[in-house]
């Protein structure tokens, strides 16, 4: 860039803003002002020549492109200095072209100035009426376009009349209205065609089938033939309007606009060759009438087509919003249902379908069915007292808890129900209805009866779901929505996380594990998996603001627009810390004895299987001791079950003290116990463990019961079996059990090995495996 004034002028021209943002104009023209000026100068010359060919010798043409070229040229000029240069260039080029067509220099110059004034006034009017830029997408845009064209025509009329006065053989009085109509219709129609055919698509669809399109084309051809050739009468020419309305209602806006070019050209040619309904009029009146006819046809067709396009766009936007709400609705893990004012079900999400099955939400209290909603005391809630019924009467219901029995869940599920009345909206199917949300708290309440969640109206889910973290991201994975529930759960504010990577909210190692479980390449591919597989629910860990993890159940779903294009992802994350703790407690209860805390039979069998597998890999051995208490029944009968339970707990404590850390002590039921000793172990080792147990049991133990304490002593009979990697669980436990009964038959209080004994042989007739 040169450091002189000219260089600075070039920069100003290239960076200044135009009066009205040009639509459909190539970007290269905006970057190079002199190239733009040359292109529009060439268009102005072509416009003058086209108008000259289309007119009678003593009149203006019906339509001419020059007014539209002036409007578009000056409207897009970047800055005042550029507009001054462009206006001067327009006057110079138009003057030369008009003079070349036979007009005197003075008249041509004034007429060129009139066009420059028309273009500048129209552009200024558009700047006031539509600062955002020229475009033709709605009916209101058409009014702006017509107002701008009319403003320019009015402003240029005095100069046009002066130009006509300087032209020999012209009469001034009829030229005023003729210029107004000619200039306004020409600017309006040509600019409309340029904006529609050269601008961005309006997005409307074509409703007409191929057969109907052929019918429209045939009807138009017949109308043109009748109006301008066979029956050139005023009545015939009006027959174009109904066909044009038919086309505007069924064809695309671009097709309608393209036809206007054909219609205008047909009228211009018909007037030029003398085949039209207005041949009886003078040339001035013919031109005036033809211009009015073209303007009426264009305005009618464009208004109808634009209204139709706008309605289609509104419908498409409504579908897109509905798709977004559907994606959010489907990602909610709670069951949500919407009812009308009569209690009829309007809508329910997949979670509600899974919870209710074939049972309608209002039918939860049918008296002749086992299904229904039951209160905490087990009684059926009356129909009028149901949360949804109360909401339909205008009451807010928060956290109403009960057991819901449905065909899908005949055993019942403990749920927390929230319901809200919907506002009255005349004509809407949900007017005066209600929305209900049901949260399944069965597992959580089984572990700790402390979870109480509230749910608001479906229409306010994003604002009211404060117990759930709702996070939305764009297609690049950057956070676009972070609700209040997410702020509470993670201890972060929306301002902190909006725009950041969503993966930053997660534990990286945990995400890699989730990706591995889903069979995807890595954490970065999880979103694509959700896009392909539909809504996906996983368990993972979020990271709070302080770095601590929180376990959540996360449902992720893709969001798409009305055309099926991916717009982002949404994820109704629920804190499942309490649920996981409950699951761990339930798992412990399923594998351990409730009284003593020892392993139960199921866990013992699993441990024996693992020991056998380990022995098979390493070539070692394992052993099992089967223990039955001697004298327990007497203590239990004499002192009661409380004392018996206390004695069993004490025996469990003693057994734990007699074995190695890696051994498993189990209670098999009643007063029977078992000990698994994995690893390298022999019969002598197992007998030593048994003798140690018998030695501990010989000493009386102090039992404390309600209101009393007593000393009790019991013995035990112990059977031992050994095995290796070829053994089976059933055989090992069966052999140890047989050896235990052999010990009882031998006099109790001793240890017996299946098939023999260590230190105290069993007589052959008393062996557990027979003689």
Short mmCIF file of C-alpha atoms in Angstrom, two decimals, residues 366-660:
data_model
loop_
_atom_site.label_atom_id
_atom_site.label_comp_id
_atom_site.label_asym_id
_atom_site.label_seq_id
_atom_site.Cartn_x
_atom_site.Cartn_y
_atom_site.Cartn_z
CA UNK A 366 -59.16 -48.46 38.34
CA UNK A 367 -60.98 -50.30 41.18
CA UNK A 368 -61.40 -53.60 39.33
CA UNK A 369 -57.72 -53.96 38.45
CA UNK A 370 -54.68 -55.05 40.41
CA UNK A 371 -52.81 -52.19 38.79
CA UNK A 372 -52.80 -48.75 40.31
CA UNK A 373 -51.06 -46.20 42.50
CA UNK A 374 -50.75 -47.16 46.17
CA UNK A 375 -49.79 -44.95 49.10
CA UNK A 376 -47.18 -45.58 51.74
CA UNK A 377 -49.67 -47.53 53.87
CA UNK A 378 -50.40 -49.92 50.99
CA UNK A 379 -53.91 -48.65 50.25
CA UNK A 380 -54.96 -47.68 46.75
CA UNK A 381 -55.03 -43.94 46.15
CA UNK A 382 -58.50 -42.79 45.11
CA UNK A 383 -58.83 -41.56 41.55
CA UNK A 384 -59.64 -38.00 42.63
CA UNK A 385 -56.53 -37.92 44.83
CA UNK A 386 -54.08 -39.03 42.17
CA UNK A 387 -51.31 -36.48 41.48
CA UNK A 388 -52.48 -36.06 37.88
CA UNK A 389 -56.10 -35.57 38.99
CA UNK A 390 -55.02 -32.91 41.50
CA UNK A 391 -52.97 -31.15 38.82
CA UNK A 392 -55.98 -31.20 36.49
CA UNK A 393 -57.88 -29.37 39.24
CA UNK A 394 -55.20 -26.65 39.22
CA UNK A 395 -52.96 -27.81 42.09
CA UNK A 396 -49.17 -28.18 42.00
CA UNK A 397 -47.99 -31.59 43.20
CA UNK A 398 -44.41 -32.09 44.35
CA UNK A 399 -42.78 -35.39 45.27
CA UNK A 400 -45.90 -37.48 45.93
CA UNK A 401 -44.47 -40.93 46.67
CA UNK A 402 -46.16 -44.27 46.27
CA UNK A 403 -45.93 -47.71 44.71
CA UNK A 404 -47.01 -47.97 41.08
CA UNK A 405 -48.22 -51.37 39.90
CA UNK A 406 -48.49 -51.70 36.12
CA UNK A 407 -48.68 -54.57 33.60
CA UNK A 408 -45.02 -53.93 32.85
CA UNK A 409 -44.13 -54.06 36.57
CA UNK A 410 -46.64 -56.32 38.37
CA UNK A 411 -44.47 -56.33 41.51
CA UNK A 412 -44.68 -52.53 41.60
CA UNK A 413 -42.13 -49.74 41.49
CA UNK A 414 -41.63 -47.06 44.13
CA UNK A 415 -41.99 -43.72 42.38
CA UNK A 416 -41.89 -40.03 43.24
CA UNK A 417 -44.53 -38.14 41.24
CA UNK A 418 -44.62 -34.43 40.43
CA UNK A 419 -47.42 -32.84 38.43
CA UNK A 420 -48.26 -29.36 37.23
CA UNK A 421 -51.38 -27.84 35.65
CA UNK A 422 -50.90 -26.50 32.15
CA UNK A 423 -52.13 -22.97 31.31
CA UNK A 424 -55.35 -22.37 29.46
CA UNK A 425 -54.64 -21.81 25.75
CA UNK A 426 -57.83 -21.77 23.64
CA UNK A 427 -57.55 -24.13 20.71
CA UNK A 428 -54.52 -26.01 22.02
CA UNK A 429 -55.11 -29.73 22.74
CA UNK A 430 -53.21 -29.44 26.03
CA UNK A 431 -55.14 -26.37 27.21
CA UNK A 432 -56.04 -26.76 30.89
CA UNK A 433 -54.33 -30.16 31.03
CA UNK A 434 -51.44 -31.33 33.17
CA UNK A 435 -47.91 -32.68 32.92
CA UNK A 436 -46.63 -35.38 35.27
CA UNK A 437 -43.11 -36.68 35.87
CA UNK A 438 -42.43 -39.98 37.65
CA UNK A 439 -39.01 -40.81 39.04
CA UNK A 440 -38.31 -44.45 39.85
CA UNK A 441 -36.72 -44.49 43.32
CA UNK A 442 -37.09 -48.21 44.03
CA UNK A 443 -33.39 -49.01 44.34
CA UNK A 444 -32.52 -45.76 46.07
CA UNK A 445 -35.31 -46.10 48.66
CA UNK A 446 -34.29 -49.72 49.30
CA UNK A 447 -30.83 -48.48 50.26
CA UNK A 448 -31.69 -45.20 51.97
CA UNK A 449 -35.14 -43.67 52.15
CA UNK A 450 -33.92 -40.14 51.65
CA UNK A 451 -34.22 -39.28 47.96
CA UNK A 452 -36.92 -36.72 47.09
CA UNK A 453 -36.88 -35.20 43.65
CA UNK A 454 -39.34 -32.76 42.14
CA UNK A 455 -40.31 -32.41 38.52
CA UNK A 456 -41.89 -29.39 36.82
CA UNK A 457 -43.92 -28.87 33.67
CA UNK A 458 -42.60 -30.48 30.53
CA UNK A 459 -42.52 -27.07 28.90
CA UNK A 460 -40.13 -25.92 31.68
CA UNK A 461 -37.99 -29.06 31.98
CA UNK A 462 -34.72 -27.29 31.23
CA UNK A 463 -35.35 -24.68 33.93
CA UNK A 464 -37.03 -26.86 36.52
CA UNK A 465 -34.93 -30.03 36.36
CA UNK A 466 -32.62 -28.85 39.13
CA UNK A 467 -31.80 -32.41 40.24
CA UNK A 468 -30.49 -33.40 36.83
CA UNK A 469 -27.54 -32.08 34.91
CA UNK A 470 -28.60 -31.13 31.36
CA UNK A 471 -25.69 -30.34 29.07
CA UNK A 472 -25.97 -29.59 25.34
CA UNK A 473 -23.04 -29.33 22.94
CA UNK A 474 -22.58 -28.36 19.30
CA UNK A 475 -21.17 -30.66 16.66
CA UNK A 476 -17.61 -29.79 17.70
CA UNK A 477 -18.21 -30.90 21.30
CA UNK A 478 -18.30 -27.41 22.83
CA UNK A 479 -20.84 -26.75 25.57
CA UNK A 480 -23.82 -24.61 24.54
CA UNK A 481 -26.17 -25.30 27.49
CA UNK A 482 -25.40 -25.89 31.17
CA UNK A 483 -28.50 -25.85 33.36
CA UNK A 484 -28.94 -25.11 37.06
CA UNK A 485 -28.98 -28.81 37.88
CA UNK A 486 -25.54 -29.19 36.31
CA UNK A 487 -24.29 -26.21 38.31
CA UNK A 488 -25.49 -27.79 41.54
CA UNK A 489 -24.21 -31.26 40.76
CA UNK A 490 -20.75 -30.23 39.60
CA UNK A 491 -20.12 -27.06 41.58
CA UNK A 492 -19.42 -25.09 38.39
CA UNK A 493 -21.24 -22.10 36.93
CA UNK A 494 -22.57 -21.87 33.39
CA UNK A 495 -20.31 -18.87 32.75
CA UNK A 496 -17.27 -21.01 33.57
CA UNK A 497 -18.03 -23.87 31.20
CA UNK A 498 -19.99 -22.44 28.24
CA UNK A 499 -17.87 -22.69 25.12
CA UNK A 500 -15.42 -25.17 26.67
CA UNK A 501 -14.90 -28.79 25.67
CA UNK A 502 -17.51 -31.13 27.18
CA UNK A 503 -14.84 -33.81 27.62
CA UNK A 504 -13.27 -31.55 30.27
CA UNK A 505 -16.22 -32.37 32.57
CA UNK A 506 -15.33 -36.07 32.58
CA UNK A 507 -12.72 -38.32 34.14
CA UNK A 508 -10.51 -39.17 31.09
CA UNK A 509 -9.70 -42.72 32.24
CA UNK A 510 -13.36 -43.39 32.94
CA UNK A 511 -14.38 -42.16 29.48
CA UNK A 512 -11.85 -44.45 27.84
CA UNK A 513 -13.33 -47.38 29.79
CA UNK A 514 -16.85 -46.41 28.72
CA UNK A 515 -15.66 -46.20 25.10
CA UNK A 516 -14.10 -49.65 25.43
CA UNK A 517 -17.32 -51.12 26.79
CA UNK A 518 -19.31 -49.62 23.90
CA UNK A 519 -16.78 -50.88 21.38
CA UNK A 520 -15.73 -47.49 20.00
CA UNK A 521 -12.23 -46.29 19.19
CA UNK A 522 -11.93 -43.75 21.99
CA UNK A 523 -13.62 -41.03 24.02
CA UNK A 524 -13.69 -38.67 21.03
CA UNK A 525 -15.88 -41.19 19.14
CA UNK A 526 -18.58 -41.43 21.83
CA UNK A 527 -20.68 -38.67 20.24
CA UNK A 528 -20.59 -40.36 16.83
CA UNK A 529 -21.72 -43.57 18.55
CA UNK A 530 -24.71 -41.71 20.03
CA UNK A 531 -25.47 -40.28 16.60
CA UNK A 532 -25.47 -43.71 14.94
CA UNK A 533 -27.05 -45.81 17.70
CA UNK A 534 -29.68 -43.33 18.92
CA UNK A 535 -30.08 -42.29 22.58
CA UNK A 536 -27.40 -44.12 24.60
CA UNK A 537 -27.39 -44.48 28.41
CA UNK A 538 -24.12 -45.21 30.20
CA UNK A 539 -22.68 -44.97 33.69
CA UNK A 540 -19.69 -42.69 33.99
CA UNK A 541 -18.03 -40.14 36.24
CA UNK A 542 -18.26 -36.36 36.09
CA UNK A 543 -15.62 -34.20 37.74
CA UNK A 544 -16.80 -31.51 40.14
CA UNK A 545 -15.20 -28.10 40.21
CA UNK A 546 -12.93 -29.24 43.08
CA UNK A 547 -11.76 -32.26 41.08
CA UNK A 548 -13.76 -34.86 43.04
CA UNK A 549 -15.69 -37.44 40.97
CA UNK A 550 -19.44 -37.99 40.99
CA UNK A 551 -21.04 -41.13 39.54
CA UNK A 552 -23.88 -40.42 37.10
CA UNK A 553 -26.26 -42.20 34.78
CA UNK A 554 -25.85 -40.30 31.50
CA UNK A 555 -28.21 -40.42 28.53
CA UNK A 556 -26.89 -38.83 25.33
CA UNK A 557 -28.95 -38.19 22.19
CA UNK A 558 -28.25 -36.46 18.89
CA UNK A 559 -30.16 -33.30 17.92
CA UNK A 560 -31.15 -32.79 14.28
CA UNK A 561 -32.93 -30.09 12.32
CA UNK A 562 -35.95 -30.53 10.08
CA UNK A 563 -33.78 -31.74 7.20
CA UNK A 564 -32.11 -34.41 9.32
CA UNK A 565 -28.82 -32.55 9.66
CA UNK A 566 -26.93 -33.02 12.92
CA UNK A 567 -26.92 -29.84 15.02
CA UNK A 568 -25.43 -31.11 18.27
CA UNK A 569 -26.02 -33.42 21.21
CA UNK A 570 -27.98 -33.21 24.47
CA UNK A 571 -27.45 -35.22 27.66
CA UNK A 572 -30.82 -35.41 31.93
CA UNK A 573 -27.39 -36.84 33.86
CA UNK A 574 -28.49 -38.19 37.24
CA UNK A 575 -26.34 -38.56 40.36
CA UNK A 576 -26.34 -42.32 41.15
CA UNK A 577 -23.91 -42.27 44.08
CA UNK A 578 -26.59 -43.49 46.48
CA UNK A 579 -27.84 -46.03 43.97
CA UNK A 580 -24.36 -47.52 43.53
CA UNK A 581 -23.96 -47.75 47.31
CA UNK A 582 -27.31 -49.53 47.48
CA UNK A 583 -26.26 -51.93 44.74
CA UNK A 584 -23.08 -52.73 46.62
CA UNK A 585 -25.06 -53.41 49.79
CA UNK A 586 -27.51 -55.58 47.90
CA UNK A 587 -24.66 -57.49 46.27
CA UNK A 588 -23.09 -58.05 49.71
CA UNK A 589 -26.42 -59.26 51.11
CA UNK A 590 -26.83 -61.66 48.20
CA UNK A 591 -23.45 -63.30 48.90
CA UNK A 592 -23.17 -63.13 52.71
CA UNK A 593 -25.02 -64.49 55.70
CA UNK A 594 -27.17 -61.79 57.29
CA UNK A 595 -26.61 -63.01 60.88
CA UNK A 596 -22.85 -63.60 60.97
CA UNK A 597 -21.57 -61.64 58.00
CA UNK A 598 -19.80 -64.77 56.71
CA UNK A 599 -19.91 -65.87 53.11
CA UNK A 600 -23.05 -67.83 52.20
CA UNK A 601 -23.28 -71.02 50.17
CA UNK A 602 -23.38 -69.17 46.83
CA UNK A 603 -20.20 -67.22 47.53
CA UNK A 604 -18.48 -70.34 48.91
CA UNK A 605 -19.23 -72.26 45.73
CA UNK A 606 -17.83 -69.40 43.62
CA UNK A 607 -14.67 -69.31 45.75
CA UNK A 608 -14.24 -73.10 45.46
CA UNK A 609 -14.57 -72.87 41.67
CA UNK A 610 -11.87 -70.17 41.57
CA UNK A 611 -9.59 -72.29 43.81
CA UNK A 612 -10.06 -75.33 41.55
CA UNK A 613 -9.24 -73.20 38.47
CA UNK A 614 -6.13 -71.83 40.21
CA UNK A 615 -5.03 -75.36 41.16
CA UNK A 616 -5.52 -76.47 37.55
CA UNK A 617 -3.22 -73.68 36.34
CA UNK A 618 -0.54 -74.13 39.04
CA UNK A 619 -0.79 -77.81 39.85
CA UNK A 620 -1.59 -77.23 43.55
CA UNK A 621 -4.26 -78.58 45.88
CA UNK A 622 -7.06 -77.22 48.03
CA UNK A 623 -9.14 -78.36 50.97
CA UNK A 624 -12.61 -77.92 52.45
CA UNK A 625 -13.67 -78.28 56.10
CA UNK A 626 -17.35 -78.95 56.83
CA UNK A 627 -18.32 -78.11 60.42
CA UNK A 628 -21.52 -78.88 62.33
CA UNK A 629 -21.91 -77.67 65.94
CA UNK A 630 -22.48 -80.22 68.67
CA UNK A 631 -24.82 -79.11 71.41
CA UNK A 632 -26.15 -76.01 69.68
CA UNK A 633 -29.77 -77.21 69.78
CA UNK A 634 -29.63 -77.53 73.55
CA UNK A 635 -28.42 -73.96 73.97
CA UNK A 636 -31.00 -72.66 71.53
CA UNK A 637 -33.87 -74.56 73.19
CA UNK A 638 -32.84 -73.68 76.73
CA UNK A 639 -31.82 -70.02 76.32
CA UNK A 640 -33.89 -69.02 73.32
CA UNK A 641 -33.24 -67.96 69.76
CA UNK A 642 -31.57 -64.70 70.82
CA UNK A 643 -28.93 -66.66 72.68
CA UNK A 644 -28.63 -69.07 69.76
CA UNK A 645 -28.02 -66.20 67.36
CA UNK A 646 -25.43 -64.72 69.70
CA UNK A 647 -23.70 -68.10 69.90
CA UNK A 648 -23.60 -68.41 66.09
CA UNK A 649 -22.05 -64.95 65.80
CA UNK A 650 -19.41 -65.90 68.40
CA UNK A 651 -18.61 -69.14 66.57
CA UNK A 652 -18.22 -67.13 63.34
CA UNK A 653 -15.76 -64.84 65.14
CA UNK A 654 -13.77 -67.82 66.44
CA UNK A 655 -13.64 -69.43 62.99
CA UNK A 656 -12.25 -66.26 61.42
CA UNK A 657 -9.45 -66.33 63.98
CA UNK A 658 -8.49 -69.92 63.15
CA UNK A 659 -7.83 -69.54 59.42
CA UNK A 660 -5.43 -67.72 57.14
#
